[in-house]
Amino acid sequence: MRGEWWKNGLQLNLRIEPIGLVLAVIYAFACWGARKLSLDQFYLPAGIRVAALLLCPPRLWPYLFLGEYAYFAQMRYPMIDKYGLTWVILASVSLMPTVAMIVRLHRRVVAATTQAWLLSVGAASAVAVTSLNLVLMHLLWPTPDVPLLTGAARYIVGDFIGILTVVPLALLWASRRTELTWTGRFLTPSIAALALMILTGMASVLIPAESATVKTSLQLLMALPAIALTCLLGWRGAAIAVPSLNLIIGLTTPKPYPLAFDPTTFTTQMVMAIASIALLLFGSRITHFYHHYRIRDDGEKNALKLARNSHIASEKSLRERALHLRKLGDGIEISLKEVVNWLKSQGHHEIASGLLNTATVHSQQFRTQASMVYPTALDQLGLYVALHAGGVRESWDQSNRVSRPRLEGDPCMLSTGLQLAAYRALIDAVSLLLEHEFGQVMVRARCGGRASQRGILVVVALLDSAQPLSDTTVALVNEHLAGLPLAYGGVVQCRRNRIRMLLVETPTHSSNRAAHCDSADSRTSDFGNSRALT
């Protein structure tokens, strides 16, 4: 019965994980080794405590508590006679739960904010731990020998610097799979900055103790490589530079006895603590805006890719429709020929001749319109042949306003999608000028490649250079013609009397179609040299 638990007793299931015991041992030894390298103003165990709580899941925190208590037991057991058993127990068991509660409260905002939350964790942990230590000292020590204000400043700065030395490296390690890979672009500046900081730190050690000003100046100079690394790499640069900066200064500080205090270096460390805060905030903002830029850039690239794919899918649909229309035309011609032959066999030669002439004219017009739905000649013979032999050329000739196109370069080096985009953009530009402008129209195109790009430059212009394009035409060009060139990384420009369109692609996006194109008369040229077309 639930109400009789006090009679039957309670059953507790205690599960001990071997990995937890190993974690406790590793944590205890890490704190012990870090304390050997620490000062009051540079206390590394505080950083190890926070880093362990951040890296380990909450289910393993009890083992961290166990490791902390084991570390304090071996360190403070000899202090019982001097400071009392009450202080040893309370001062040992209260620190880790306090910091764990602070980390637990910050875990809710870790995933939703930038890495600047680390400063809040560090400052809160340093203030809480220092406050507990000083309060217990003054309450439980027989004769407290640590001044309250001086000790608070020293311990808070020491814990905070220790946290900024260990935790950024731990977070950098934890995010190694989610961040970008460490390529030469990241390794080279990191190694260079670390080398400069180490050399400057070694030089400050060699300075005599009498030259404190020179030593301080050299220590402050180490901030310059740290700033440069933060500017280059953002949060990752700050996560490398700030711990390295604090570690070099802390390890090069004289240690006449364990947990010693050096007032000269303490001033420098306070300056570096402020600089570390600024670098972490600055690096965090750089990374934050870089991620937003990368997301937006990826979105733009995906949008352009979708636009290209949509255009290609639309062209495939038009191609199928054009082939179907051609089959229908062939079937109609065959049927008409059978009718004409039957009429001739019945002696109606005049009717048969008239029907044949009419059918020939309409068949030619039907094929012209079918070729304008989709230029099938472009698939095998390239863009230029499609412009010369297709129905578009006949439509231009009938207007008596379009001069013979000047086409240069080899379009077969371009992908089919890019050629189709150039084809649609070119005929749309000519149609706009024929509908909204007066006078003759000239068409020029140049295919070529430069560096890692291939493309085509198209110019559709009025023959009269003194006649500028109207505002209506310019507005229609920007509204209807900018889409396709933009999808292929190009631009559309209206300059005085002409429309200039550039469509480009990388060679990996273009297919090798030279074997399928009959372009013996074409000449490859550089599309970047556009003066000949303008």
PDB file of N, CA and C in Angstrom, residues 312-401:
ATOM      1  N   ILE A 312      14.762  24.483 -67.217  1.00  0.00           N
ATOM      2  CA  ILE A 312      15.087  23.295 -68.005  1.00  0.00           C
ATOM      3  C   ILE A 312      13.885  22.372 -68.112  1.00  0.00           C
ATOM      4  N   ALA A 313      13.145  22.221 -66.996  1.00  0.00           N
ATOM      5  CA  ALA A 313      11.950  21.377 -67.034  1.00  0.00           C
ATOM      6  C   ALA A 313      10.908  21.960 -67.982  1.00  0.00           C
ATOM      7  N   SER A 314      10.761  23.276 -67.970  1.00  0.00           N
ATOM      8  CA  SER A 314       9.815  23.916 -68.886  1.00  0.00           C
ATOM      9  C   SER A 314      10.231  23.709 -70.338  1.00  0.00           C
ATOM     10  N   GLU A 315      11.541  23.821 -70.604  1.00  0.00           N
ATOM     11  CA  GLU A 315      12.030  23.610 -71.967  1.00  0.00           C
ATOM     12  C   GLU A 315      11.832  22.158 -72.408  1.00  0.00           C
ATOM     13  N   LYS A 316      11.985  21.219 -71.477  1.00  0.00           N
ATOM     14  CA  LYS A 316      11.742  19.815 -71.835  1.00  0.00           C
ATOM     15  C   LYS A 316      10.280  19.601 -72.217  1.00  0.00           C
ATOM     16  N   SER A 317       9.399  20.251 -71.458  1.00  0.00           N
ATOM     17  CA  SER A 317       7.979  20.137 -71.787  1.00  0.00           C
ATOM     18  C   SER A 317       7.681  20.735 -73.156  1.00  0.00           C
ATOM     19  N   LEU A 318       8.297  21.903 -73.452  1.00  0.00           N
ATOM     20  CA  LEU A 318       8.104  22.507 -74.766  1.00  0.00           C
ATOM     21  C   LEU A 318       8.711  21.650 -75.871  1.00  0.00           C
ATOM     22  N   ARG A 319       9.809  20.998 -75.575  1.00  0.00           N
ATOM     23  CA  ARG A 319      10.438  20.129 -76.570  1.00  0.00           C
ATOM     24  C   ARG A 319       9.521  18.953 -76.920  1.00  0.00           C
ATOM     25  N   GLU A 320       8.942  18.336 -75.905  1.00  0.00           N
ATOM     26  CA  GLU A 320       8.010  17.240 -76.157  1.00  0.00           C
ATOM     27  C   GLU A 320       6.812  17.722 -76.978  1.00  0.00           C
ATOM     28  N   ARG A 321       6.342  18.933 -76.659  1.00  0.00           N
ATOM     29  CA  ARG A 321       5.202  19.477 -77.409  1.00  0.00           C
ATOM     30  C   ARG A 321       5.574  19.761 -78.856  1.00  0.00           C
ATOM     31  N   ALA A 322       6.791  20.293 -79.069  1.00  0.00           N
ATOM     32  CA  ALA A 322       7.231  20.575 -80.437  1.00  0.00           C
ATOM     33  C   ALA A 322       7.385  19.289 -81.245  1.00  0.00           C
ATOM     34  N   LEU A 323       7.942  18.237 -80.605  1.00  0.00           N
ATOM     35  CA  LEU A 323       8.076  16.958 -81.309  1.00  0.00           C
ATOM     36  C   LEU A 323       6.706  16.368 -81.642  1.00  0.00           C
ATOM     37  N   HIS A 324       5.786  16.540 -80.704  1.00  0.00           N
ATOM     38  CA  HIS A 324       4.425  16.043 -80.975  1.00  0.00           C
ATOM     39  C   HIS A 324       3.783  16.808 -82.129  1.00  0.00           C
ATOM     40  N   LEU A 325       3.981  18.127 -82.154  1.00  0.00           N
ATOM     41  CA  LEU A 325       3.449  18.914 -83.262  1.00  0.00           C
ATOM     42  C   LEU A 325       4.090  18.493 -84.585  1.00  0.00           C
ATOM     43  N   ARG A 326       5.377  18.183 -84.561  1.00  0.00           N
ATOM     44  CA  ARG A 326       6.033  17.742 -85.797  1.00  0.00           C
ATOM     45  C   ARG A 326       5.445  16.423 -86.282  1.00  0.00           C
ATOM     46  N   LYS A 327       5.181  15.520 -85.349  1.00  0.00           N
ATOM     47  CA  LYS A 327       4.564  14.261 -85.751  1.00  0.00           C
ATOM     48  C   LYS A 327       3.177  14.483 -86.341  1.00  0.00           C
ATOM     49  N   LEU A 328       2.436  15.410 -85.705  1.00  0.00           N
ATOM     50  CA  LEU A 328       1.121  15.731 -86.257  1.00  0.00           C
ATOM     51  C   LEU A 328       1.246  16.320 -87.651  1.00  0.00           C
ATOM     52  N   GLY A 329       2.228  17.188 -87.850  1.00  0.00           N
ATOM     53  CA  GLY A 329       2.442  17.777 -89.173  1.00  0.00           C
ATOM     54  C   GLY A 329       2.800  16.726 -90.202  1.00  0.00           C
ATOM     55  N   ASP A 330       3.661  15.789 -89.799  1.00  0.00           N
ATOM     56  CA  ASP A 330       4.029  14.711 -90.735  1.00  0.00           C
ATOM     57  C   ASP A 330       2.809  13.867 -91.085  1.00  0.00           C
ATOM     58  N   GLY A 331       1.982  13.589 -90.081  1.00  0.00           N
ATOM     59  CA  GLY A 331       0.783  12.795 -90.367  1.00  0.00           C
ATOM     60  C   GLY A 331      -0.177  13.532 -91.287  1.00  0.00           C
ATOM     61  N   ILE A 332      -0.340  14.858 -91.062  1.00  0.00           N
ATOM     62  CA  ILE A 332      -1.228  15.640 -91.929  1.00  0.00           C
ATOM     63  C   ILE A 332      -0.696  15.668 -93.355  1.00  0.00           C
ATOM     64  N   GLU A 333       0.615  15.809 -93.543  1.00  0.00           N
ATOM     65  CA  GLU A 333       1.208  15.826 -94.883  1.00  0.00           C
ATOM     66  C   GLU A 333       0.996  14.500 -95.596  1.00  0.00           C
ATOM     67  N   ILE A 334       1.173  13.419 -94.841  1.00  0.00           N
ATOM     68  CA  ILE A 334       0.972  12.107 -95.462  1.00  0.00           C
ATOM     69  C   ILE A 334      -0.482  11.952 -95.909  1.00  0.00           C
ATOM     70  N   SER A 335      -1.390  12.383 -95.054  1.00  0.00           N
ATOM     71  CA  SER A 335      -2.822  12.265 -95.413  1.00  0.00           C
ATOM     72  C   SER A 335      -3.148  13.136 -96.618  1.00  0.00           C
ATOM     73  N   LEU A 336      -2.613  14.363 -96.676  1.00  0.00           N
ATOM     74  CA  LEU A 336      -2.863  15.237 -97.816  1.00  0.00           C
ATOM     75  C   LEU A 336      -2.283  14.657 -99.102  1.00  0.00           C
ATOM     76  N   LYS A 337      -1.105  14.058 -99.008  1.00  0.00           N
ATOM     77  CA  LYS A 337      -0.509  13.448-100.199  1.00  0.00           C
ATOM     78  C   LYS A 337      -1.384  12.301-100.717  1.00  0.00           C
ATOM     79  N   GLU A 338      -1.940  11.539 -99.793  1.00  0.00           N
ATOM     80  CA  GLU A 338      -2.822  10.458-100.222  1.00  0.00           C
ATOM     81  C   GLU A 338      -4.069  11.017-100.894  1.00  0.00           C
ATOM     82  N   VAL A 339      -4.589  12.121-100.355  1.00  0.00           N
ATOM     83  CA  VAL A 339      -5.769  12.740-100.978  1.00  0.00           C
ATOM     84  C   VAL A 339      -5.419  13.284-102.352  1.00  0.00           C
ATOM     85  N   VAL A 340      -4.244  13.958-102.453  1.00  0.00           N
ATOM     86  CA  VAL A 340      -3.815  14.513-103.737  1.00  0.00           C
ATOM     87  C   VAL A 340      -3.641  13.385-104.759  1.00  0.00           C
ATOM     88  N   ASN A 341      -2.999  12.291-104.358  1.00  0.00           N
ATOM     89  CA  ASN A 341      -2.815  11.167-105.284  1.00  0.00           C
ATOM     90  C   ASN A 341      -4.152  10.567-105.725  1.00  0.00           C
ATOM     91  N   TRP A 342      -5.105  10.508-104.779  1.00  0.00           N
ATOM     92  CA  TRP A 342      -6.418   9.957-105.145  1.00  0.00           C
ATOM     93  C   TRP A 342      -7.134  10.859-106.133  1.00  0.00           C
ATOM     94  N   LEU A 343      -7.029  12.210-105.898  1.00  0.00           N
ATOM     95  CA  LEU A 343      -7.656  13.148-106.821  1.00  0.00           C
ATOM     96  C   LEU A 343      -7.037  13.042-108.213  1.00  0.00           C
ATOM     97  N   LYS A 344      -5.717  12.900-108.260  1.00  0.00           N
ATOM     98  CA  LYS A 344      -5.057  12.754-109.566  1.00  0.00           C
ATOM     99  C   LYS A 344      -5.499  11.470-110.253  1.00  0.00           C
ATOM    100  N   SER A 345      -5.646  10.408-109.451  1.00  0.00           N
ATOM    101  CA  SER A 345      -6.072   9.138-110.070  1.00  0.00           C
ATOM    102  C   SER A 345      -7.497   9.211-110.597  1.00  0.00           C
ATOM    103  N   GLN A 346      -8.312  10.118-110.051  1.00  0.00           N
ATOM    104  CA  GLN A 346      -9.677  10.304-110.495  1.00  0.00           C
ATOM    105  C   GLN A 346      -9.785  11.348-111.601  1.00  0.00           C
ATOM    106  N   GLY A 347      -8.631  11.928-111.983  1.00  0.00           N
ATOM    107  CA  GLY A 347      -8.625  12.897-113.086  1.00  0.00           C
ATOM    108  C   GLY A 347      -8.802  14.327-112.667  1.00  0.00           C
ATOM    109  N   HIS A 348      -8.793  14.626-111.399  1.00  0.00           N
ATOM    110  CA  HIS A 348      -8.956  16.008-110.911  1.00  0.00           C
ATOM    111  C   HIS A 348      -7.582  16.633-110.672  1.00  0.00           C
ATOM    112  N   HIS A 349      -6.871  16.855-111.760  1.00  0.00           N
ATOM    113  CA  HIS A 349      -5.490  17.341-111.606  1.00  0.00           C
ATOM    114  C   HIS A 349      -5.442  18.783-111.122  1.00  0.00           C
ATOM    115  N   GLU A 350      -6.333  19.647-111.568  1.00  0.00           N
ATOM    116  CA  GLU A 350      -6.293  21.048-111.145  1.00  0.00           C
ATOM    117  C   GLU A 350      -6.597  21.173-109.646  1.00  0.00           C
ATOM    118  N   ILE A 351      -7.619  20.422-109.216  1.00  0.00           N
ATOM    119  CA  ILE A 351      -7.942  20.475-107.781  1.00  0.00           C
ATOM    120  C   ILE A 351      -6.788  19.911-106.957  1.00  0.00           C
ATOM    121  N   ALA A 352      -6.171  18.854-107.465  1.00  0.00           N
ATOM    122  CA  ALA A 352      -5.045  18.241-106.746  1.00  0.00           C
ATOM    123  C   ALA A 352      -3.878  19.205-106.670  1.00  0.00           C
ATOM    124  N   SER A 353      -3.575  19.923-107.769  1.00  0.00           N
ATOM    125  CA  SER A 353      -2.447  20.866-107.753  1.00  0.00           C
ATOM    126  C   SER A 353      -2.726  22.024-106.795  1.00  0.00           C
ATOM    127  N   GLY A 354      -3.949  22.557-106.813  1.00  0.00           N
ATOM    128  CA  GLY A 354      -4.281  23.655-105.902  1.00  0.00           C
ATOM    129  C   GLY A 354      -4.202  23.233-104.443  1.00  0.00           C
ATOM    130  N   LEU A 355      -4.733  22.030-104.166  1.00  0.00           N
ATOM    131  CA  LEU A 355      -4.671  21.530-102.783  1.00  0.00           C
ATOM    132  C   LEU A 355      -3.234  21.288-102.344  1.00  0.00           C
ATOM    133  N   LEU A 356      -2.384  20.808-103.274  1.00  0.00           N
ATOM    134  CA  LEU A 356      -0.984  20.551-102.920  1.00  0.00           C
ATOM    135  C   LEU A 356      -0.247  21.845-102.625  1.00  0.00           C
ATOM    136  N   ASN A 357      -0.494  22.880-103.460  1.00  0.00           N
ATOM    137  CA  ASN A 357       0.184  24.168-103.208  1.00  0.00           C
ATOM    138  C   ASN A 357      -0.251  24.770-101.857  1.00  0.00           C
ATOM    139  N   THR A 358      -1.556  24.728-101.611  1.00  0.00           N
ATOM    140  CA  THR A 358      -2.059  25.267-100.337  1.00  0.00           C
ATOM    141  C   THR A 358      -1.505  24.472 -99.157  1.00  0.00           C
ATOM    142  N   ALA A 359      -1.465  23.150 -99.284  1.00  0.00           N
ATOM    143  CA  ALA A 359      -0.955  22.307 -98.195  1.00  0.00           C
ATOM    144  C   ALA A 359       0.522  22.571 -97.949  1.00  0.00           C
ATOM    145  N   THR A 360       1.287  22.810 -99.045  1.00  0.00           N
ATOM    146  CA  THR A 360       2.720  23.084 -98.874  1.00  0.00           C
ATOM    147  C   THR A 360       2.944  24.372 -98.108  1.00  0.00           C
ATOM    148  N   VAL A 361       2.188  25.423 -98.416  1.00  0.00           N
ATOM    149  CA  VAL A 361       2.343  26.714 -97.717  1.00  0.00           C
ATOM    150  C   VAL A 361       1.987  26.567 -96.243  1.00  0.00           C
ATOM    151  N   HIS A 362       0.843  25.932 -95.974  1.00  0.00           N
ATOM    152  CA  HIS A 362       0.408  25.785 -94.585  1.00  0.00           C
ATOM    153  C   HIS A 362       1.328  24.843 -93.802  1.00  0.00           C
ATOM    154  N   SER A 363       1.846  23.842 -94.476  1.00  0.00           N
ATOM    155  CA  SER A 363       2.781  22.932 -93.804  1.00  0.00           C
ATOM    156  C   SER A 363       4.061  23.674 -93.395  1.00  0.00           C
ATOM    157  N   GLN A 364       4.547  24.548 -94.294  1.00  0.00           N
ATOM    158  CA  GLN A 364       5.738  25.332 -93.957  1.00  0.00           C
ATOM    159  C   GLN A 364       5.465  26.266 -92.785  1.00  0.00           C
ATOM    160  N   GLN A 365       4.315  26.901 -92.785  1.00  0.00           N
ATOM    161  CA  GLN A 365       3.964  27.788 -91.671  1.00  0.00           C
ATOM    162  C   GLN A 365       3.796  26.987 -90.371  1.00  0.00           C
ATOM    163  N   PHE A 366       3.221  25.814 -90.477  1.00  0.00           N
ATOM    164  CA  PHE A 366       3.034  24.978 -89.287  1.00  0.00           C
ATOM    165  C   PHE A 366       4.384  24.584 -88.691  1.00  0.00           C
ATOM    166  N   ARG A 367       5.342  24.205 -89.560  1.00  0.00           N
ATOM    167  CA  ARG A 367       6.666  23.823 -89.068  1.00  0.00           C
ATOM    168  C   ARG A 367       7.408  25.021 -88.485  1.00  0.00           C
ATOM    169  N   THR A 368       7.193  26.182 -89.081  1.00  0.00           N
ATOM    170  CA  THR A 368       7.828  27.389 -88.539  1.00  0.00           C
ATOM    171  C   THR A 368       7.339  27.676 -87.133  1.00  0.00           C
ATOM    172  N   GLN A 369       6.016  27.588 -86.959  1.00  0.00           N
ATOM    173  CA  GLN A 369       5.463  27.825 -85.625  1.00  0.00           C
ATOM    174  C   GLN A 369       5.908  26.746 -84.636  1.00  0.00           C
ATOM    175  N   ALA A 370       6.014  25.512 -85.085  1.00  0.00           N
ATOM    176  CA  ALA A 370       6.472  24.437 -84.199  1.00  0.00           C
ATOM    177  C   ALA A 370       7.913  24.662 -83.767  1.00  0.00           C
ATOM    178  N   SER A 371       8.749  25.155 -84.696  1.00  0.00           N
ATOM    179  CA  SER A 371      10.143  25.421 -84.339  1.00  0.00           C
ATOM    180  C   SER A 371      10.268  26.586 -83.369  1.00  0.00           C
ATOM    181  N   MET A 372       9.301  27.513 -83.372  1.00  0.00           N
ATOM    182  CA  MET A 372       9.331  28.619 -82.423  1.00  0.00           C
ATOM    183  C   MET A 372       8.878  28.177 -81.029  1.00  0.00           C
ATOM    184  N   VAL A 373       8.098  27.083 -80.954  1.00  0.00           N
ATOM    185  CA  VAL A 373       7.759  26.531 -79.646  1.00  0.00           C
ATOM    186  C   VAL A 373       9.014  25.997 -78.964  1.00  0.00           C
ATOM    187  N   TYR A 374       9.841  25.274 -79.720  1.00  0.00           N
ATOM    188  CA  TYR A 374      11.114  24.775 -79.184  1.00  0.00           C
ATOM    189  C   TYR A 374      12.081  24.608 -80.346  1.00  0.00           C
ATOM    190  N   PRO A 375      13.300  25.169 -80.232  1.00  0.00           N
ATOM    191  CA  PRO A 375      14.272  25.052 -81.331  1.00  0.00           C
ATOM    192  C   PRO A 375      14.967  23.691 -81.297  1.00  0.00           C
ATOM    193  N   THR A 376      14.394  22.713 -81.954  1.00  0.00           N
ATOM    194  CA  THR A 376      14.978  21.367 -81.938  1.00  0.00           C
ATOM    195  C   THR A 376      16.361  21.327 -82.568  1.00  0.00           C
ATOM    196  N   ALA A 377      16.650  22.255 -83.466  1.00  0.00           N
ATOM    197  CA  ALA A 377      17.978  22.283 -84.075  1.00  0.00           C
ATOM    198  C   ALA A 377      19.059  22.619 -83.060  1.00  0.00           C
ATOM    199  N   LEU A 378      18.688  23.273 -81.984  1.00  0.00           N
ATOM    200  CA  LEU A 378      19.684  23.658 -80.969  1.00  0.00           C
ATOM    201  C   LEU A 378      20.283  22.444 -80.287  1.00  0.00           C
ATOM    202  N   ASP A 379      19.513  21.367 -80.125  1.00  0.00           N
ATOM    203  CA  ASP A 379      20.002  20.198 -79.407  1.00  0.00           C
ATOM    204  C   ASP A 379      21.206  19.564 -80.094  1.00  0.00           C
ATOM    205  N   GLN A 380      21.184  19.521 -81.422  1.00  0.00           N
ATOM    206  CA  GLN A 380      22.242  18.840 -82.146  1.00  0.00           C
ATOM    207  C   GLN A 380      23.219  19.790 -82.829  1.00  0.00           C
ATOM    208  N   LEU A 381      22.754  20.955 -83.225  1.00  0.00           N
ATOM    209  CA  LEU A 381      23.588  21.848 -84.032  1.00  0.00           C
ATOM    210  C   LEU A 381      24.002  23.124 -83.308  1.00  0.00           C
ATOM    211  N   GLY A 382      23.427  23.391 -82.145  1.00  0.00           N
ATOM    212  CA  GLY A 382      23.857  24.547 -81.379  1.00  0.00           C
ATOM    213  C   GLY A 382      22.967  25.765 -81.562  1.00  0.00           C
ATOM    214  N   LEU A 383      23.223  26.775 -80.741  1.00  0.00           N
ATOM    215  CA  LEU A 383      22.396  27.976 -80.695  1.00  0.00           C
ATOM    216  C   LEU A 383      22.414  28.746 -82.011  1.00  0.00           C
ATOM    217  N   TYR A 384      23.589  28.923 -82.588  1.00  0.00           N
ATOM    218  CA  TYR A 384      23.701  29.778 -83.767  1.00  0.00           C
ATOM    219  C   TYR A 384      22.947  29.194 -84.959  1.00  0.00           C
ATOM    220  N   VAL A 385      23.020  27.873 -85.138  1.00  0.00           N
ATOM    221  CA  VAL A 385      22.285  27.238 -86.235  1.00  0.00           C
ATOM    222  C   VAL A 385      20.784  27.379 -86.013  1.00  0.00           C
ATOM    223  N   ALA A 386      20.348  27.254 -84.751  1.00  0.00           N
ATOM    224  CA  ALA A 386      18.927  27.416 -84.453  1.00  0.00           C
ATOM    225  C   ALA A 386      18.451  28.824 -84.779  1.00  0.00           C
ATOM    226  N   LEU A 387      19.312  29.834 -84.590  1.00  0.00           N
ATOM    227  CA  LEU A 387      18.932  31.207 -84.916  1.00  0.00           C
ATOM    228  C   LEU A 387      18.908  31.439 -86.425  1.00  0.00           C
ATOM    229  N   HIS A 388      19.803  30.779 -87.158  1.00  0.00           N
ATOM    230  CA  HIS A 388      19.867  30.985 -88.613  1.00  0.00           C
ATOM    231  C   HIS A 388      18.797  30.185 -89.351  1.00  0.00           C
ATOM    232  N   ALA A 389      18.509  28.955 -88.884  1.00  0.00           N
ATOM    233  CA  ALA A 389      17.661  28.058 -89.661  1.00  0.00           C
ATOM    234  C   ALA A 389      16.251  27.898 -89.104  1.00  0.00           C
ATOM    235  N   GLY A 390      15.972  28.417 -87.926  1.00  0.00           N
ATOM    236  CA  GLY A 390      14.682  28.185 -87.308  1.00  0.00           C
ATOM    237  C   GLY A 390      13.631  29.177 -87.765  1.00  0.00           C
ATOM    238  N   GLY A 391      12.442  28.992 -87.185  1.00  0.00           N
ATOM    239  CA  GLY A 391      11.336  29.865 -87.526  1.00  0.00           C
ATOM    240  C   GLY A 391      11.524  31.284 -87.031  1.00  0.00           C
ATOM    241  N   VAL A 392      12.363  31.478 -86.037  1.00  0.00           N
ATOM    242  CA  VAL A 392      12.622  32.832 -85.526  1.00  0.00           C
ATOM    243  C   VAL A 392      13.246  33.694 -86.608  1.00  0.00           C
ATOM    244  N   ARG A 393      14.173  33.128 -87.342  1.00  0.00           N
ATOM    245  CA  ARG A 393      14.835  33.889 -88.407  1.00  0.00           C
ATOM    246  C   ARG A 393      13.827  34.291 -89.489  1.00  0.00           C
ATOM    247  N   GLU A 394      12.903  33.408 -89.836  1.00  0.00           N
ATOM    248  CA  GLU A 394      11.880  33.749 -90.823  1.00  0.00           C
ATOM    249  C   GLU A 394      10.982  34.862 -90.319  1.00  0.00           C
ATOM    250  N   SER A 395      10.657  34.809 -89.011  1.00  0.00           N
ATOM    251  CA  SER A 395       9.830  35.872 -88.437  1.00  0.00           C
ATOM    252  C   SER A 395      10.560  37.211 -88.479  1.00  0.00           C
ATOM    253  N   TRP A 396      11.875  37.188 -88.211  1.00  0.00           N
ATOM    254  CA  TRP A 396      12.654  38.429 -88.281  1.00  0.00           C
ATOM    255  C   TRP A 396      12.717  38.956 -89.720  1.00  0.00           C
ATOM    256  N   ASP A 397      12.896  38.043 -90.680  1.00  0.00           N
ATOM    257  CA  ASP A 397      12.975  38.475 -92.082  1.00  0.00           C
ATOM    258  C   ASP A 397      11.654  39.094 -92.536  1.00  0.00           C
ATOM    259  N   GLN A 398      10.550  38.547 -92.073  1.00  0.00           N
ATOM    260  CA  GLN A 398       9.248  39.091 -92.466  1.00  0.00           C
ATOM    261  C   GLN A 398       9.016  40.492 -91.903  1.00  0.00           C
ATOM    262  N   SER A 399       9.653  40.820 -90.768  1.00  0.00           N
ATOM    263  CA  SER A 399       9.488  42.167 -90.208  1.00  0.00           C
ATOM    264  C   SER A 399      10.265  43.217 -90.992  1.00  0.00           C
ATOM    265  N   ASN A 400      11.292  42.775 -91.755  1.00  0.00           N
ATOM    266  CA  ASN A 400      12.143  43.686 -92.529  1.00  0.00           C
ATOM    267  C   ASN A 400      12.837  44.737 -91.654  1.00  0.00           C
ATOM    268  N   ARG A 401      13.030  44.411 -90.367  1.00  0.00           N
ATOM    269  CA  ARG A 401      13.662  45.377 -89.466  1.00  0.00           C
ATOM    270  C   ARG A 401      14.873  44.800 -88.734  1.00  0.00           C
TER     271      ARG A 401
END
